[in-house]
mmCIF file of C-alpha atoms in Angstrom:
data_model
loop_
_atom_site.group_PDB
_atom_site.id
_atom_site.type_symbol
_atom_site.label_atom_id
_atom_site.label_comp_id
_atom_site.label_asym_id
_atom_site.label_seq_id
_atom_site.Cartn_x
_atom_site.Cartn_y
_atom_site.Cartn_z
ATOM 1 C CA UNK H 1 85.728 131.579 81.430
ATOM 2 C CA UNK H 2 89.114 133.193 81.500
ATOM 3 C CA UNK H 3 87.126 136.592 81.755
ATOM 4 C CA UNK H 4 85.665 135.143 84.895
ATOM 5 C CA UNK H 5 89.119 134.058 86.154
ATOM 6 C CA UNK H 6 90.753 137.304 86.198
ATOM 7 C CA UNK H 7 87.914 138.991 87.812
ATOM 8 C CA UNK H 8 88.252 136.446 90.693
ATOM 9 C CA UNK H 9 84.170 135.400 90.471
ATOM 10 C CA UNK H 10 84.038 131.921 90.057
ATOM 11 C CA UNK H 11 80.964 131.256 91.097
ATOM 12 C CA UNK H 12 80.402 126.979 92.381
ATOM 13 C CA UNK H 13 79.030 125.594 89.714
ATOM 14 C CA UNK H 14 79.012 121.824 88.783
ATOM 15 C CA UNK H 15 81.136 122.872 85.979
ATOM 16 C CA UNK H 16 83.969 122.273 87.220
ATOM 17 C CA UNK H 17 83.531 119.015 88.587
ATOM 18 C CA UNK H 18 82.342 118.223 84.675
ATOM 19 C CA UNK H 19 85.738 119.227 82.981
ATOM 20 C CA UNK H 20 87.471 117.445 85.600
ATOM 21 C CA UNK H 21 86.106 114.258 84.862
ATOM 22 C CA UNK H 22 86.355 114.982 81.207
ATOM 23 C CA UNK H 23 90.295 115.248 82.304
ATOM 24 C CA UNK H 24 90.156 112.136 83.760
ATOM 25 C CA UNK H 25 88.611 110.319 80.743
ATOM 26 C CA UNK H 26 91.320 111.907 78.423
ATOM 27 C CA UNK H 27 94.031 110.533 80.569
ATOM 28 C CA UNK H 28 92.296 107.164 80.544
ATOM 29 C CA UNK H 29 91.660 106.656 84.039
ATOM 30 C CA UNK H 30 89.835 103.466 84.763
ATOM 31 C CA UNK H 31 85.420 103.775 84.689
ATOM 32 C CA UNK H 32 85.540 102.570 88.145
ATOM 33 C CA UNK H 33 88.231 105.239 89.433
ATOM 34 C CA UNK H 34 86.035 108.251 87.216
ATOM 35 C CA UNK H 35 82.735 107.119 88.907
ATOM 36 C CA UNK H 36 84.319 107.200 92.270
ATOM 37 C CA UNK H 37 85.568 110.883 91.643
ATOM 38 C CA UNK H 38 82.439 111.752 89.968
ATOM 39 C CA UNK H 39 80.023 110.780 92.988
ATOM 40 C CA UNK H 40 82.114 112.015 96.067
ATOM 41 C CA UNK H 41 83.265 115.407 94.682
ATOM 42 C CA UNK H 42 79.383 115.798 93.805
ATOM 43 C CA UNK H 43 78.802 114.414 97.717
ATOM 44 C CA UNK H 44 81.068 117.565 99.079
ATOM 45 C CA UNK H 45 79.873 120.044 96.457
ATOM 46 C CA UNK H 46 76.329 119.395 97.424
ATOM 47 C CA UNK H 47 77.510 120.078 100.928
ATOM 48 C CA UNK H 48 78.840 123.030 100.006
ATOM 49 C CA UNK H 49 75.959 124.374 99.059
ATOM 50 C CA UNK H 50 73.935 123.381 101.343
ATOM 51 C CA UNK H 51 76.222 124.452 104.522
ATOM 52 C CA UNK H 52 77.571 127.684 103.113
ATOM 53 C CA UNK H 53 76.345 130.381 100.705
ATOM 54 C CA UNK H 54 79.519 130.767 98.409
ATOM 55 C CA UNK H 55 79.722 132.927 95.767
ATOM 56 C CA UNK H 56 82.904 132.022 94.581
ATOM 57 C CA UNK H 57 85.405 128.815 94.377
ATOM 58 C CA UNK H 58 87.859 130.977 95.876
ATOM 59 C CA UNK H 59 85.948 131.620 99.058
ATOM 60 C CA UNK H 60 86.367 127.733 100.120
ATOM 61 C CA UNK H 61 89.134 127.226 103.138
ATOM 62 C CA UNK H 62 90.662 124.332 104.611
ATOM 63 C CA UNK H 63 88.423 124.858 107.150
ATOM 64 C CA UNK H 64 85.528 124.435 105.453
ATOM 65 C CA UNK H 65 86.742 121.200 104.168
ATOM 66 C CA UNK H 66 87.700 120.397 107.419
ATOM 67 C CA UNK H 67 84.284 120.703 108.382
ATOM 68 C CA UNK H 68 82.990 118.486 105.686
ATOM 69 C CA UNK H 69 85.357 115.629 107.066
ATOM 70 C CA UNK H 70 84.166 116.641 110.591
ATOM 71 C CA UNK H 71 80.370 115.945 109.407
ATOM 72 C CA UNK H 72 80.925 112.708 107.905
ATOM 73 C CA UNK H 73 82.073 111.301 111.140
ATOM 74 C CA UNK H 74 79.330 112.563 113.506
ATOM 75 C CA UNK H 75 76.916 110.475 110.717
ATOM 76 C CA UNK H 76 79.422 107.719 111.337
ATOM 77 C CA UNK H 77 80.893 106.921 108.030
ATOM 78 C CA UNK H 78 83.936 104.488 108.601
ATOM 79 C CA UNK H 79 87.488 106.173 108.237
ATOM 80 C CA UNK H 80 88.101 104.168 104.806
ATOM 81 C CA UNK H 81 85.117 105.486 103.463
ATOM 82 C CA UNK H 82 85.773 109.246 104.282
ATOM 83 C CA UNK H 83 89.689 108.708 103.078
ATOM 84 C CA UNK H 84 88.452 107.268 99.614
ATOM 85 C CA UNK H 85 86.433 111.215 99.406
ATOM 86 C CA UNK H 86 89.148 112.894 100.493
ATOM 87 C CA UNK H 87 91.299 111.374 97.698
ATOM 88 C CA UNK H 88 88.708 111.852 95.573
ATOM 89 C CA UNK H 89 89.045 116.238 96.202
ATOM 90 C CA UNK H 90 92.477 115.925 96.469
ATOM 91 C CA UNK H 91 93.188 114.863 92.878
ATOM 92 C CA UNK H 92 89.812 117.364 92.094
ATOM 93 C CA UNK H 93 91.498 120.379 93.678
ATOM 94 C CA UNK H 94 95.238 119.394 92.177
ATOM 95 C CA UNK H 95 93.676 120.167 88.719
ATOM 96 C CA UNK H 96 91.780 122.729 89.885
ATOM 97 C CA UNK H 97 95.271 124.557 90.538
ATOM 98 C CA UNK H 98 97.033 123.149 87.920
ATOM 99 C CA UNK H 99 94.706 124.819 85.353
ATOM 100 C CA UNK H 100 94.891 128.554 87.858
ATOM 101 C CA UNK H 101 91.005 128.273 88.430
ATOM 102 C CA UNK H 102 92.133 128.676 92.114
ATOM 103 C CA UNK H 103 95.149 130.372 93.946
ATOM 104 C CA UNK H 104 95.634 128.028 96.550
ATOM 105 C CA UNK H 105 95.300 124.187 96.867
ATOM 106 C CA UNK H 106 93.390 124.118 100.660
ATOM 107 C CA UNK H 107 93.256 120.158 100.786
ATOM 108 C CA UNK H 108 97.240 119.291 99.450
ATOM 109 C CA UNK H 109 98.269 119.107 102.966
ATOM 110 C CA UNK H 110 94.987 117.508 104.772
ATOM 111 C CA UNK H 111 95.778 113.979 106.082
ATOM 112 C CA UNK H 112 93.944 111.077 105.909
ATOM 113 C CA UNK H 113 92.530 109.915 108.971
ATOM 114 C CA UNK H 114 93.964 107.096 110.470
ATOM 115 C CA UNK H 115 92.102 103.343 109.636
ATOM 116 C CA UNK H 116 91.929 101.121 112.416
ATOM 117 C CA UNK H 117 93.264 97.545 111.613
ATOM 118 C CA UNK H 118 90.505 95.209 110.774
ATOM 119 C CA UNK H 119 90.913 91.449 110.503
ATOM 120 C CA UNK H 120 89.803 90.427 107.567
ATOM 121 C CA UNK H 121 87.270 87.596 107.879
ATOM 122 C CA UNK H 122 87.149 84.863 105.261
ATOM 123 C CA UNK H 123 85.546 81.623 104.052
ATOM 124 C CA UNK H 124 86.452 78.509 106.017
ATOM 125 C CA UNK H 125 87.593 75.257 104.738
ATOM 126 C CA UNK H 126 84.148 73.828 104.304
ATOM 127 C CA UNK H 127 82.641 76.736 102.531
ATOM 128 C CA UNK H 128 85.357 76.560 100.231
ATOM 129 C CA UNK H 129 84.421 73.420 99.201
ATOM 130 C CA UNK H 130 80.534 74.755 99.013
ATOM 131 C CA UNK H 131 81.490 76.908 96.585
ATOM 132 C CA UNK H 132 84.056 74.640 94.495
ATOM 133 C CA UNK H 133 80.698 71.642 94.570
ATOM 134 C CA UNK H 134 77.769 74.295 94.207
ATOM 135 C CA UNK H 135 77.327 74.183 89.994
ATOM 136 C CA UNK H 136 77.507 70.098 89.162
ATOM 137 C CA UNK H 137 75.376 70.399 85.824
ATOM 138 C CA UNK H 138 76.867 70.418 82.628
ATOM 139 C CA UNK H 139 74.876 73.005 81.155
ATOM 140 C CA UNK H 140 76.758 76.063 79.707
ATOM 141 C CA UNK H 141 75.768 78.360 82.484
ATOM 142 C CA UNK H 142 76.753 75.788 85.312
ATOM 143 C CA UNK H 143 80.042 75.549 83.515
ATOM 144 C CA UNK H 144 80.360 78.686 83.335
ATOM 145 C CA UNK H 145 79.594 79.745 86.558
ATOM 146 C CA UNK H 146 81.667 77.199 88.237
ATOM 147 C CA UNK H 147 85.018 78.409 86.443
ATOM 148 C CA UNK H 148 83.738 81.724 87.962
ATOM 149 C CA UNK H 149 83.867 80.351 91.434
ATOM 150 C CA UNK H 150 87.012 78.563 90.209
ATOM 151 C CA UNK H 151 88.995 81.497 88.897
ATOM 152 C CA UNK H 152 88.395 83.837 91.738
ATOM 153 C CA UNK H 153 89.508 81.474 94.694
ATOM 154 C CA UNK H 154 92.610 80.577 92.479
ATOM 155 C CA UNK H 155 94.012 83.649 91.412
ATOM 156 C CA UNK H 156 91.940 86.516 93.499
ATOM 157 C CA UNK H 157 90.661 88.716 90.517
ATOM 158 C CA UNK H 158 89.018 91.433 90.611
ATOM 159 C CA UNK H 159 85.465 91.238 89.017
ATOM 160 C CA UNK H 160 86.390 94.163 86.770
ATOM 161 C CA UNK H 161 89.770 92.034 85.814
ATOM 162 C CA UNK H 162 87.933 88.910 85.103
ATOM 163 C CA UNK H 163 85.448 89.913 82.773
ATOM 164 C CA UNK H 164 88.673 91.542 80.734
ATOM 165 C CA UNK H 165 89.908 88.513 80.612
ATOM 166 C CA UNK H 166 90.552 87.397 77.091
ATOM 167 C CA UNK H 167 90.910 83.737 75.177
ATOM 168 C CA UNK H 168 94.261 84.788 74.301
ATOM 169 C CA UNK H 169 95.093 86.002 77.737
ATOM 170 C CA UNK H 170 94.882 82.275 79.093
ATOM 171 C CA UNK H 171 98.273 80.308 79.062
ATOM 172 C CA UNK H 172 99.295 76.461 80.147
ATOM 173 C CA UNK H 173 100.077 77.966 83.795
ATOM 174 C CA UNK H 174 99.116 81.708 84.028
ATOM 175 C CA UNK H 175 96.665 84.420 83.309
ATOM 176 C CA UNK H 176 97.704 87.639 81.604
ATOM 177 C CA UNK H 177 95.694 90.397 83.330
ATOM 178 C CA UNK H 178 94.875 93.910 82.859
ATOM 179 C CA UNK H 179 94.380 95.776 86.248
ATOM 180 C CA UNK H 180 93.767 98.755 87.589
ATOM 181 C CA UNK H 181 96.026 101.407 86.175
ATOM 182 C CA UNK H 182 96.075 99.384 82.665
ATOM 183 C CA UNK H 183 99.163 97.961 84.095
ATOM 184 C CA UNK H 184 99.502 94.014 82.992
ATOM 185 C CA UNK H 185 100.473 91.469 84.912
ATOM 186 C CA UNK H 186 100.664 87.452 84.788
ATOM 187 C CA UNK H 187 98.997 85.383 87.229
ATOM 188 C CA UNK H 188 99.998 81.806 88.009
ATOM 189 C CA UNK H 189 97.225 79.208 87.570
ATOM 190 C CA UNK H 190 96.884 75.624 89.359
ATOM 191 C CA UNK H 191 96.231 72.356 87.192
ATOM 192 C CA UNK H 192 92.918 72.177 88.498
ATOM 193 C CA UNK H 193 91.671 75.264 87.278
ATOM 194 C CA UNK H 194 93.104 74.694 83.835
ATOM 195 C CA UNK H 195 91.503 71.427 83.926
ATOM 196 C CA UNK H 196 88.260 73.527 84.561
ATOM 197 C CA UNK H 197 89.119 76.279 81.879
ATOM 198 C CA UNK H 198 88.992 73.439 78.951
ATOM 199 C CA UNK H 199 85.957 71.859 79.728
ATOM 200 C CA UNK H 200 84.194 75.135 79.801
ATOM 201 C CA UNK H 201 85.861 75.868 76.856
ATOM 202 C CA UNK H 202 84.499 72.735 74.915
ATOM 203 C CA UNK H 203 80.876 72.716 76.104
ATOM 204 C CA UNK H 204 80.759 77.251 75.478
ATOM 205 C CA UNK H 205 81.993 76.681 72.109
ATOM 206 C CA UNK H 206 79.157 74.133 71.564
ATOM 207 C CA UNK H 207 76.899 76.585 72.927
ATOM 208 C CA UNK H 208 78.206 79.249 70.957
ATOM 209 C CA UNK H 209 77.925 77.530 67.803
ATOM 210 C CA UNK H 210 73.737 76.843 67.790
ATOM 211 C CA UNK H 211 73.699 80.456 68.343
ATOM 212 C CA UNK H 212 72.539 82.504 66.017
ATOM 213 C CA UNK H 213 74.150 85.622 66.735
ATOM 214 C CA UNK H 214 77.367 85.540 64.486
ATOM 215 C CA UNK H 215 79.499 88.860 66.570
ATOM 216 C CA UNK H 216 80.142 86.287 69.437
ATOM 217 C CA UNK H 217 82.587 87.954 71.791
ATOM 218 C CA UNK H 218 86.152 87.638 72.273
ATOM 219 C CA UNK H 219 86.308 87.062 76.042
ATOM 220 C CA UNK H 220 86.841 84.074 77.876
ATOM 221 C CA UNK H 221 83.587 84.434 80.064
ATOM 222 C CA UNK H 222 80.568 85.068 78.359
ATOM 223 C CA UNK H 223 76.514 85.339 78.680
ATOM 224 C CA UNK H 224 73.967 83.394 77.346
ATOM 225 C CA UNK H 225 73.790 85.710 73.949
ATOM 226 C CA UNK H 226 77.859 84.971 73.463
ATOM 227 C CA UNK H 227 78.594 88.363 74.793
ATOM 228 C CA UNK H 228 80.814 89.285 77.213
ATOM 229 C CA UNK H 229 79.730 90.034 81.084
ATOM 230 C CA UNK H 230 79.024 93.722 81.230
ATOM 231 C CA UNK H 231 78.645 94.285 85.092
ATOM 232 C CA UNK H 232 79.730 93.005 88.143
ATOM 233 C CA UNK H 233 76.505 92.500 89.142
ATOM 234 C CA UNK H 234 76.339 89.025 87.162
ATOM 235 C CA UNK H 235 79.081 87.772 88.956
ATOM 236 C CA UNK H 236 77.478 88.776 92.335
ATOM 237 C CA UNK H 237 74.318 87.317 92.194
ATOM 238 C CA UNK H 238 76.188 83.860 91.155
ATOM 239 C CA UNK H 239 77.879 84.243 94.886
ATOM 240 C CA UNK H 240 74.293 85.287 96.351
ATOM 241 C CA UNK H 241 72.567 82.149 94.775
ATOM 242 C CA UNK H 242 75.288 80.302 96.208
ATOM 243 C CA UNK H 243 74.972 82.098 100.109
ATOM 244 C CA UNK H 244 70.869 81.593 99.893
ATOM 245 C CA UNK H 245 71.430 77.371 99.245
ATOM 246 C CA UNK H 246 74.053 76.560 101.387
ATOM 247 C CA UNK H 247 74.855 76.784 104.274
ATOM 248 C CA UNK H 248 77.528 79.478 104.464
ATOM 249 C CA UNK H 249 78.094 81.184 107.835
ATOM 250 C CA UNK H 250 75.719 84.851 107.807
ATOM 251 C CA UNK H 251 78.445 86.294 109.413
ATOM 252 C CA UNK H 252 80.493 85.721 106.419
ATOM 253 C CA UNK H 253 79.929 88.071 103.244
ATOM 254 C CA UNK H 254 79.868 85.467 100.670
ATOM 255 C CA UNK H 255 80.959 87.568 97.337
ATOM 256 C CA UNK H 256 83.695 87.587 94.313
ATOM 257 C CA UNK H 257 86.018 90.037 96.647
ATOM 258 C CA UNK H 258 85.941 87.425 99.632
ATOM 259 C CA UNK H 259 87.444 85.059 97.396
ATOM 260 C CA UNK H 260 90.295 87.609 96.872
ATOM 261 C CA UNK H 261 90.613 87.550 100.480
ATOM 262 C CA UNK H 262 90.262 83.726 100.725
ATOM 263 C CA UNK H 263 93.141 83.800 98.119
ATOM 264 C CA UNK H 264 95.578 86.199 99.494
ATOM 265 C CA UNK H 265 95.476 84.927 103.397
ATOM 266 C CA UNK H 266 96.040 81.458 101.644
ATOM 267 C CA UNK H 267 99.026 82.442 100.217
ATOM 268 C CA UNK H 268 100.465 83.703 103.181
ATOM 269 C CA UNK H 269 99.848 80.287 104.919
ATOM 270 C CA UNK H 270 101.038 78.110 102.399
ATOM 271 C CA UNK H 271 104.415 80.202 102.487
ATOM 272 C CA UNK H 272 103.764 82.945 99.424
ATOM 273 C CA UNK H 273 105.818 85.987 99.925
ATOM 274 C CA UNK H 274 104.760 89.137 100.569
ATOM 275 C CA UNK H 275 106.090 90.849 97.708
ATOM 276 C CA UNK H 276 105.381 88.068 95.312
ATOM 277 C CA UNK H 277 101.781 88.083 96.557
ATOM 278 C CA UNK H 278 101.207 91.819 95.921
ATOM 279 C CA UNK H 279 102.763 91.655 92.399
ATOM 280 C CA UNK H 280 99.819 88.454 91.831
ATOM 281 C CA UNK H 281 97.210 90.919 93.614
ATOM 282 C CA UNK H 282 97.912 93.901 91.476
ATOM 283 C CA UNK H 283 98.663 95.788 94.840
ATOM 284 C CA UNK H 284 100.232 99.268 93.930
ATOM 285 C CA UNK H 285 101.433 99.376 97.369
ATOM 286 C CA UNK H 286 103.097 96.780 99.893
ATOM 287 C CA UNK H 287 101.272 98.041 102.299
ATOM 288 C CA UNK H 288 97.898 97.305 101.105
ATOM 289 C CA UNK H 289 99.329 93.693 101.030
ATOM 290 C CA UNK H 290 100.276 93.566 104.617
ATOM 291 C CA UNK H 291 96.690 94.080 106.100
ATOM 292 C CA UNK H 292 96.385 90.209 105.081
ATOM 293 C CA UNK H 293 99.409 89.479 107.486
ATOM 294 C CA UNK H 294 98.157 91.895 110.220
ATOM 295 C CA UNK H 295 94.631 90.389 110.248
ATOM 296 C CA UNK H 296 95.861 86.571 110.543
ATOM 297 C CA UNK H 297 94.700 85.282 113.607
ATOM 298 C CA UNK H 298 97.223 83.720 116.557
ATOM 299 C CA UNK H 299 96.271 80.039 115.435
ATOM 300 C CA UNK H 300 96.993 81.149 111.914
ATOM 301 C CA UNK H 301 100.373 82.480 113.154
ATOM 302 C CA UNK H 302 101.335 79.460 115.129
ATOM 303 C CA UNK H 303 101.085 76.906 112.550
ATOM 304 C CA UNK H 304 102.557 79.189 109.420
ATOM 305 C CA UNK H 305 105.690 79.382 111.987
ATOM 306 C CA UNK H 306 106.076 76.267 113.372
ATOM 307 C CA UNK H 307 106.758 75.215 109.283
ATOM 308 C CA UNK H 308 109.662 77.257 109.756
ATOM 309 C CA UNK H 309 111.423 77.560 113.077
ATOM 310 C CA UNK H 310 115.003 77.359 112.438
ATOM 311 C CA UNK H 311 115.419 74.613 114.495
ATOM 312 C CA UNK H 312 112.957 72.483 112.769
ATOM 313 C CA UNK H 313 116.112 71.416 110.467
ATOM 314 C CA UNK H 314 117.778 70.003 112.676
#
């Protein structure tokens, strides 16, 4: 390879996207942050090839790039999309220069485009309560579905996080979670849902104990072997059951990551601050935060602030 480098030929090859990742697994970057790299650095190599006829890495320019970008808007991929790709080659072509393989970095100074502000819709009152009443038997699965349901709305997990989520990681009053980043954090947890968490508790470790299977798993949530929840996908198709046998608004995506929503606009309304909420959200940035504020409605507004006028203590 190092031959190859000094003659200037390297030719595009998938190689490189291969060692890359293989970088990104020895720093211990998180499956769900690899796979993302992995699929839209093969999306704009594939491209690549299929626009252009390089011969070498080295005959790639920003403008070619450009171009890229430029394509995935005529086909009328959203703005957050195309921005998670372009992250995706920016950390790809960092390495690529940090290792020599190329001269000069031709995405380090591309912006992102600019993401219109969204509101972010969530579930009402009512469909709240659909989802708290949805699993009444006392079965193991019911159980443990409903502290699903339960968890999510109350401390707006991630699916990834809850799955992680550990007997010994569950206090009196607060969850200790490991996010994205492998950074830890504690979560604050209402009476309610601890009431929930120990009657699951007694009626899985009944379960657990006719099983046969001795390796039962350490994690709090677990499947009907006494292993713990491998994919998302379980947790999804709890919240699709749910959707298809109540009677949820369609215009509503009822899933695990609207509950994170339901959670975080919550918290505004009841008073939570900003800062405090993105700590509890795992938020790397403030800003991320502060979509939840800039998508609350006028009515929402009105009746956070009227709690708080400064002449309401008078």
């Amino acid at each position: 390879l190092n031959s190859i480098r000094k003659e200037g030929f390297f030719v595009l090859s998938t190689e490189f996207i291969e060692e890359f990742i293989l970088d990104c697994r020895i720093r211990n970057l998180s499956s769900r942050t690899i796979e993302t790299y992995e699929i839209n650095i093969n999306l704009f190599w594939r491209w690549l090839n299929q626009a252009y006829k390089f011969q070498k890495i080295s005959d790639i320019r920003k403008i070619h790039c450009k171009s890229f970008i430029l394509s995935m808007m005529e086909r009328g991929y959203k703005e957050t999309y195309i921005n998670t790709i372009l992250k995706a080659l920016k950390a790809f072509y960092y390495y690529l220069f940090s290792e020599d393989y190329i001269e000069v970095n031709v995405v380090i100074d591309m912006k992102l485009l600019k993401e219109p502000i969204t509101v972010i819709d969530t579930f009402n009152d009512e469909e709240v309560k659909m989802l708290l009443s949805y699993f009444k038997k006392s079965d193991f699965l019911s159980m443990r579905n409903k502290l699903i349901v339960y968890i999510l709305l109350d401390t707006g997990l991630r699916c990834s996080e809850l799955r992680s989520v550990k007997d010994t990681h569950v206090y009196d009053n607060y969850l200790s979670v490991c996010g994205k980043g492998n950074k830890w954090r504690v979560i604050p947890i209402s009476r309610q849902l601890q009431k929930e968490i120990l009657k699951y508790r007694r009626v899985r470790d009944n379960y657990i104990q006719k099983l046969n299977n001795k390796a039962i798993d350490d994690t709090l949530l677990l499947t009907q072997k006494g292993k713990n929840i491998s994919t998302n996908a379980t947790i999804e198709i709890i919240f699709r059951e749910i959707a298809s046998n109540t009677r949820m608004r369609k215009t509503i995506r009822c899933s695990p990551h609207t509950c994170r929503h339901w959670f975080a606009k919550t918290s505004i309304k009841n008073g939570q601050d900003i800062y405090t909420l993105s700590k509890i959200l795992g938020h790397s940035n403030i800003k991320i935060t502060q979509r939840y504020l800039e998508s609350m409605s006028s009515d929402e507004i009105i009746e956070k602030g009227l709690l708080t006028t400064p002449l309401s203590i008078f």
